[in-house]
Amino acid sequence: RRSPRPPPRPPRPPLSVIETAKILPTCHRPMSSKRKVKVLEGSGRKPGVGNYSEDEDAAIKRRRTGGEAWGSIARSLGRSVNAVTNRGRQLMNPKLAPRGQGHAGVPDRSINWVDEVASAMQRLPNQQGTAYDVIAVLKEMGHVLEESPVPGTWKTRGFSLVSNTLSNARNPQFAALQRPARLGQSGTVVQVTHGGQGHKASVRFQNGAVELFRVSSLALAASPSARQIAAGASVTVTKEEGGVVKVEAGPRNKPCTVYKYRPELTPVKAVKSPGTRKWLNAKERKKG
């Protein structure tokens, strides 16, 4: 005698997006699972989409200051760890301008800044100078440059406008001067920086120019027995490094590239070809 069949199992409730993502392999996970993660703190907008809101910025700063890990903050906001880490470092770095709301700072399109920068450089000695020199001349010419800082950087919008005009590859008439040979020359160390690219020292030479060198390219002239190069030490360049002329002309002792105006390199503007002749049909020929 056959045993009675067991009663059918009740239907299993559908899995949530998060549970489905845990069960399915990586290649079959729904692509939108990350965006449907519940945002614990934020503005109520879709997580991981668009710019950061003021509430999200405040949450990142507050929670990171409290010692919370970047990964925990990123999961609660529905964003990647790298994105939240970069955002938090930009918000908490006092050297950078605050990010967030603000106008776009679009320059005046009615002004041809290439021609204006060229006119300013013609008034400089030897038709050469840094971006700060050009800005000073532009102000003398009556131009008003925006002084508000670009979000996330130390540069002002006016400096970025002039600097981008000088360094743009489409403007070969603004040539960056090659740095003169410093091999065997001596100078005084102004500042030593430690970064991801190694130790570098800013050296001021007799003509007043300040250039950046790797510490390994310098040798102490005053006290060769010293193990470390510090500010105020007298050094000699032992290895030549290529580059362009950089002088100390900006705020916070930022080295600036020196440009020279070369009018013979100004690109010729393309002339529009005359329009093709329009052939008239029979009706148009009758109308004359």
GROMACS .gro file of C-alpha atoms in nm:
model
  288
    1ARG     CA    1   0.000   0.000   0.000
    2ARG     CA    2   0.142   0.333  -0.103
    3SER     CA    3   0.196   0.599   0.160
    4PRO     CA    4   0.000   0.919   0.111
    5ARG     CA    5   0.178   1.198  -0.057
    6PRO     CA    6   0.304   1.473   0.171
    7PRO     CA    7   0.120   1.801   0.150
    8PRO     CA    8   0.273   2.049  -0.093
    9ARG     CA    9   0.513   2.300   0.052
   10PRO     CA   10   0.393   2.656   0.077
   11PRO     CA   11   0.545   2.884  -0.190
   12ARG     CA   12   0.867   3.046  -0.078
   13PRO     CA   13   0.852   3.426  -0.060
   14PRO     CA   14   1.057   3.601  -0.327
   15LEU     CA   15   1.412   3.685  -0.235
   16SER     CA   16   1.512   4.044  -0.187
   17VAL     CA   17   1.768   4.208  -0.411
   18ILE     CA   18   2.040   4.180  -0.147
   19GLU     CA   19   1.969   3.808  -0.079
   20THR     CA   20   1.965   3.735  -0.452
   21ALA     CA   21   2.301   3.906  -0.490
   22LYS     CA   22   2.444   3.685  -0.211
   23ILE     CA   23   2.321   3.359  -0.373
   24LEU     CA   24   2.388   3.421  -0.741
   25PRO     CA   25   2.743   3.409  -0.872
   26THR     CA   26   2.913   3.729  -0.974
   27CYS     CA   27   2.840   3.690  -1.345
   28HIS     CA   28   2.462   3.651  -1.281
   29ARG     CA   29   2.412   3.920  -1.020
   30PRO     CA   30   2.170   4.195  -1.116
   31MET     CA   31   2.356   4.509  -1.214
   32SER     CA   32   2.117   4.732  -1.021
   33SER     CA   33   2.163   4.557  -0.685
   34LYS     CA   34   2.418   4.815  -0.567
   35ARG     CA   35   2.190   5.108  -0.639
   36LYS     CA   36   1.903   4.952  -0.439
   37VAL     CA   37   2.103   4.923  -0.118
   38LYS     CA   38   1.930   5.120   0.155
   39VAL     CA   39   2.101   5.451   0.223
   40LEU     CA   40   2.140   5.502   0.596
   41GLU     CA   41   2.245   5.865   0.572
   42GLY     CA   42   2.197   6.097   0.281
   43SER     CA   43   1.950   6.317   0.103
   44GLY     CA   44   1.700   6.047   0.005
   45ARG     CA   45   1.822   6.040  -0.354
   46LYS     CA   46   1.928   5.726  -0.536
   47PRO     CA   47   2.252   5.600  -0.381
   48GLY     CA   48   2.562   5.604  -0.592
   49VAL     CA   49   2.404   5.829  -0.857
   50GLY     CA   50   2.488   6.190  -0.934
   51ASN     CA   51   2.679   6.444  -0.729
   52TYR     CA   52   2.715   6.432  -0.352
   53SER     CA   53   2.452   6.615  -0.151
   54GLU     CA   54   2.527   6.838   0.147
   55ASP     CA   55   2.392   6.570   0.385
   56GLU     CA   56   2.623   6.309   0.234
   57ASP     CA   57   2.926   6.538   0.265
   58ALA     CA   58   2.840   6.613   0.626
   59ALA     CA   59   2.795   6.242   0.701
   60ILE     CA   60   3.132   6.154   0.545
   61LYS     CA   61   3.318   6.419   0.745
   62ARG     CA   62   3.141   6.342   1.073
   63ARG     CA   63   3.173   5.965   1.056
   64ARG     CA   64   3.532   5.967   0.932
   65THR     CA   65   3.630   6.210   1.207
   66GLY     CA   66   3.474   5.965   1.453
   67GLY     CA   67   3.707   5.691   1.331
   68GLU     CA   68   3.470   5.492   1.108
   69ALA     CA   69   3.629   5.298   0.820
   70TRP     CA   70   3.588   5.416   0.462
   71GLY     CA   71   3.430   5.085   0.360
   72SER     CA   72   3.155   5.114   0.621
   73ILE     CA   73   3.074   5.469   0.513
   74ALA     CA   74   3.071   5.367   0.146
   75ARG     CA   75   2.831   5.076   0.205
   76SER     CA   76   2.584   5.293   0.392
   77LEU     CA   77   2.588   5.556   0.116
   78GLY     CA   78   2.564   5.302  -0.167
   79ARG     CA   79   2.886   5.421  -0.330
   80SER     CA   80   3.221   5.264  -0.404
   81VAL     CA   81   3.498   5.274  -0.145
   82ASN     CA   82   3.735   5.460  -0.379
   83ALA     CA   83   3.475   5.727  -0.457
   84VAL     CA   84   3.395   5.792  -0.090
   85THR     CA   85   3.764   5.788   0.007
   86ASN     CA   86   3.857   6.045  -0.257
   87ARG     CA   87   3.557   6.259  -0.169
   88GLY     CA   88   3.638   6.250   0.202
   89ARG     CA   89   4.003   6.343   0.153
   90GLN     CA   90   3.904   6.636  -0.065
   91LEU     CA   91   3.652   6.758   0.192
   92MET     CA   92   3.889   6.724   0.487
   93ASN     CA   93   4.203   6.866   0.323
   94PRO     CA   94   4.242   7.227   0.444
   95LYS     CA   95   4.463   7.318   0.146
   96LEU     CA   96   4.182   7.261  -0.105
   97ALA     CA   97   3.885   7.483  -0.173
   98PRO     CA   98   3.556   7.349  -0.032
   99ARG     CA   99   3.347   7.144  -0.268
  100GLY     CA  100   2.971   7.165  -0.294
  101GLN     CA  101   2.729   7.425  -0.422
  102GLY     CA  102   2.850   7.713  -0.634
  103HIS     CA  103   2.827   7.867  -0.976
  104ALA     CA  104   3.003   7.705  -1.267
  105GLY     CA  105   3.237   7.998  -1.323
  106VAL     CA  106   3.199   7.997  -1.701
  107PRO     CA  107   3.434   8.258  -1.852
  108ASP     CA  108   3.302   8.537  -2.071
  109ARG     CA  109   3.261   8.385  -2.418
  110SER     CA  110   3.254   8.727  -2.582
  111ILE     CA  111   3.626   8.773  -2.508
  112ASN     CA  112   3.891   8.601  -2.716
  113TRP     CA  113   4.128   8.514  -2.432
  114VAL     CA  114   4.398   8.386  -2.666
  115ASP     CA  115   4.428   8.730  -2.827
  116GLU     CA  116   4.408   8.905  -2.490
  117VAL     CA  117   4.682   8.686  -2.340
  118ALA     CA  118   4.898   8.748  -2.647
  119SER     CA  119   4.850   9.126  -2.605
  120ALA     CA  120   4.943   9.098  -2.238
  121MET     CA  121   5.259   8.901  -2.311
  122GLN     CA  122   5.372   9.162  -2.566
  123ARG     CA  123   5.382   9.415  -2.280
  124LEU     CA  124   5.607   9.197  -2.061
  125PRO     CA  125   5.989   9.229  -2.067
  126ASN     CA  126   6.129   9.013  -2.348
  127GLN     CA  127   5.768   8.904  -2.411
  128GLN     CA  128   5.797   8.630  -2.151
  129GLY     CA  129   5.667   8.562  -1.802
  130THR     CA  130   5.458   8.338  -1.583
  131ALA     CA  131   5.081   8.306  -1.564
  132TYR     CA  132   5.084   8.544  -1.265
  133ASP     CA  133   5.272   8.803  -1.471
  134VAL     CA  134   5.012   8.776  -1.747
  135ILE     CA  135   4.728   8.810  -1.495
  136ALA     CA  136   4.882   9.131  -1.358
  137VAL     CA  137   4.899   9.281  -1.708
  138LEU     CA  138   4.544   9.170  -1.790
  139LYS     CA  139   4.421   9.356  -1.482
  140GLU     CA  140   4.609   9.666  -1.596
  141MET     CA  141   4.431   9.631  -1.931
  142GLY     CA  142   4.096   9.648  -1.751
  143HIS     CA  143   3.999   9.282  -1.739
  144VAL     CA  144   3.826   9.149  -1.430
  145LEU     CA  145   3.928   8.791  -1.353
  146GLU     CA  146   3.733   8.575  -1.112
  147GLU     CA  147   3.914   8.527  -0.780
  148SER     CA  148   3.698   8.245  -0.643
  149PRO     CA  149   3.887   7.914  -0.605
  150VAL     CA  150   3.811   7.614  -0.822
  151PRO     CA  151   3.645   7.347  -0.603
  152GLY     CA  152   3.893   7.085  -0.492
  153THR     CA  153   4.205   7.286  -0.586
  154TRP     CA  154   4.408   7.582  -0.462
  155LYS     CA  155   4.384   7.763  -0.799
  156THR     CA  156   4.149   8.051  -0.868
  157ARG     CA  157   3.924   8.044  -1.171
  158GLY     CA  158   4.109   8.336  -1.326
  159PHE     CA  159   4.446   8.164  -1.287
  160SER     CA  160   4.306   7.842  -1.438
  161LEU     CA  161   4.174   8.037  -1.737
  162VAL     CA  162   4.509   8.202  -1.809
  163SER     CA  163   4.715   7.892  -1.729
  164ASN     CA  164   4.505   7.672  -1.957
  165THR     CA  165   4.536   7.927  -2.236
  166LEU     CA  166   4.916   7.933  -2.206
  167SER     CA  167   4.959   7.555  -2.181
  168ASN     CA  168   4.702   7.454  -2.443
  169ALA     CA  169   4.862   7.259  -2.726
  170ARG     CA  170   4.644   7.451  -2.972
  171ASN     CA  171   4.832   7.770  -2.884
  172PRO     CA  172   5.193   7.701  -2.989
  173GLN     CA  173   5.268   8.074  -2.985
  174PHE     CA  174   5.297   8.046  -2.605
  175ALA     CA  175   5.612   7.835  -2.576
  176ALA     CA  176   5.739   7.704  -2.243
  177LEU     CA  177   6.104   7.796  -2.205
  178GLN     CA  178   6.350   7.515  -2.161
  179ARG     CA  179   6.526   7.518  -1.828
  180PRO     CA  180   6.890   7.632  -1.855
  181ALA     CA  181   7.168   7.388  -1.778
  182ARG     CA  182   7.236   7.381  -1.404
  183LEU     CA  183   7.500   7.111  -1.399
  184GLY     CA  184   7.775   7.218  -1.160
  185GLN     CA  185   7.591   7.530  -1.040
  186SER     CA  186   7.536   7.595  -0.670
  187GLY     CA  187   7.233   7.735  -0.490
  188THR     CA  188   7.051   7.751  -0.160
  189VAL     CA  189   6.774   7.508  -0.064
  190VAL     CA  190   6.445   7.690  -0.006
  191GLN     CA  191   6.218   7.399   0.079
  192VAL     CA  192   6.228   7.019   0.084
  193THR     CA  193   5.910   6.826   0.002
  194HIS     CA  194   5.834   6.460   0.067
  195GLY     CA  195   5.582   6.298  -0.164
  196GLY     CA  196   5.498   5.984  -0.354
  197GLN     CA  197   5.755   6.068  -0.622
  198GLY     CA  198   6.043   6.088  -0.374
  199HIS     CA  199   6.220   6.370  -0.192
  200LYS     CA  200   6.254   6.693  -0.388
  201ALA     CA  201   6.420   7.021  -0.301
  202SER     CA  202   6.348   7.371  -0.428
  203VAL     CA  203   6.681   7.543  -0.499
  204ARG     CA  204   6.729   7.918  -0.546
  205PHE     CA  205   7.018   8.012  -0.776
  206GLN     CA  206   7.213   8.338  -0.801
  207ASN     CA  207   6.978   8.486  -1.063
  208GLY     CA  208   6.682   8.442  -0.827
  209ALA     CA  209   6.523   8.151  -1.014
  210VAL     CA  210   6.382   7.872  -0.797
  211GLU     CA  211   6.376   7.525  -0.949
  212LEU     CA  212   6.276   7.183  -0.826
  213PHE     CA  213   6.527   6.897  -0.820
  214ARG     CA  214   6.536   6.547  -0.687
  215VAL     CA  215   6.744   6.523  -0.372
  216SER     CA  216   6.944   6.243  -0.537
  217SER     CA  217   7.053   6.494  -0.806
  218LEU     CA  218   7.205   6.733  -0.551
  219ALA     CA  219   7.524   6.724  -0.346
  220LEU     CA  220   7.599   6.931  -0.038
  221ALA     CA  221   7.866   7.192  -0.106
  222ALA     CA  222   7.899   7.338   0.244
  223SER     CA  223   7.902   7.019   0.450
  224PRO     CA  224   7.936   6.702   0.240
  225SER     CA  225   7.927   6.491   0.556
  226ALA     CA  226   7.561   6.583   0.623
  227ARG     CA  227   7.321   6.297   0.565
  228GLN     CA  228   7.010   6.499   0.485
  229ILE     CA  229   6.943   6.810   0.277
  230ALA     CA  230   6.741   7.070   0.465
  231ALA     CA  231   6.625   7.425   0.401
  232GLY     CA  232   6.911   7.674   0.406
  233ALA     CA  233   7.177   7.428   0.295
  234SER     CA  234   7.413   7.514   0.009
  235VAL     CA  235   7.392   7.251  -0.265
  236THR     CA  236   7.540   7.182  -0.607
  237VAL     CA  237   7.362   7.020  -0.902
  238THR     CA  238   7.541   6.695  -0.984
  239LYS     CA  239   7.294   6.552  -1.238
  240GLU     CA  240   7.115   6.738  -1.513
  241GLU     CA  241   6.737   6.713  -1.521
  242GLY     CA  242   6.528   6.811  -1.820
  243GLY     CA  243   6.228   7.036  -1.791
  244VAL     CA  244   6.111   7.391  -1.836
  245VAL     CA  245   6.194   7.713  -1.658
  246LYS     CA  246   6.018   7.739  -1.320
  247VAL     CA  247   6.040   8.042  -1.097
  248GLU     CA  248   5.892   8.128  -0.760
  249ALA     CA  249   5.618   8.369  -0.858
  250GLY     CA  250   5.295   8.241  -0.710
  251PRO     CA  251   5.126   8.208  -0.370
  252ARG     CA  252   5.255   7.948  -0.126
  253ASN     CA  253   5.584   7.945  -0.319
  254LYS     CA  254   5.433   7.743  -0.603
  255PRO     CA  255   5.685   7.706  -0.888
  256CYS     CA  256   5.540   7.846  -1.212
  257THR     CA  257   5.635   7.773  -1.571
  258VAL     CA  258   5.782   8.061  -1.773
  259TYR     CA  259   5.630   8.114  -2.118
  260LYS     CA  260   5.756   8.320  -2.411
  261TYR     CA  261   5.537   8.471  -2.678
  262ARG     CA  262   5.644   8.365  -3.028
  263PRO     CA  263   5.417   8.539  -3.280
  264GLU     CA  264   5.568   8.347  -3.573
  265LEU     CA  265   5.415   8.027  -3.429
  266THR     CA  266   5.062   8.166  -3.420
  267PRO     CA  267   4.839   7.924  -3.612
  268VAL     CA  268   4.670   8.068  -3.918
  269LYS     CA  269   4.296   8.080  -3.883
  270ALA     CA  270   4.113   7.876  -4.143
  271VAL     CA  271   3.919   8.083  -4.397
  272LYS     CA  272   3.575   7.959  -4.487
  273SER     CA  273   3.543   7.860  -4.849
  274PRO     CA  274   3.279   8.047  -5.051
  275GLY     CA  275   2.944   7.878  -5.061
  276THR     CA  276   2.855   7.662  -5.357
  277ARG     CA  277   2.629   7.808  -5.622
  278LYS     CA  278   2.267   7.716  -5.584
  279TRP     CA  279   2.109   7.590  -5.904
  280LEU     CA  280   1.764   7.733  -5.966
  281ASN     CA  281   1.473   7.528  -6.087
  282ALA     CA  282   1.232   7.636  -6.359
  283LYS     CA  283   0.994   7.820  -6.125
  284GLU     CA  284   1.276   8.012  -5.958
  285ARG     CA  285   1.425   8.110  -6.297
  286LYS     CA  286   1.090   8.254  -6.404
  287LYS     CA  287   1.071   8.463  -6.088
  288GLY     CA  288   1.411   8.601  -6.172
   0.00000   0.00000   0.00000
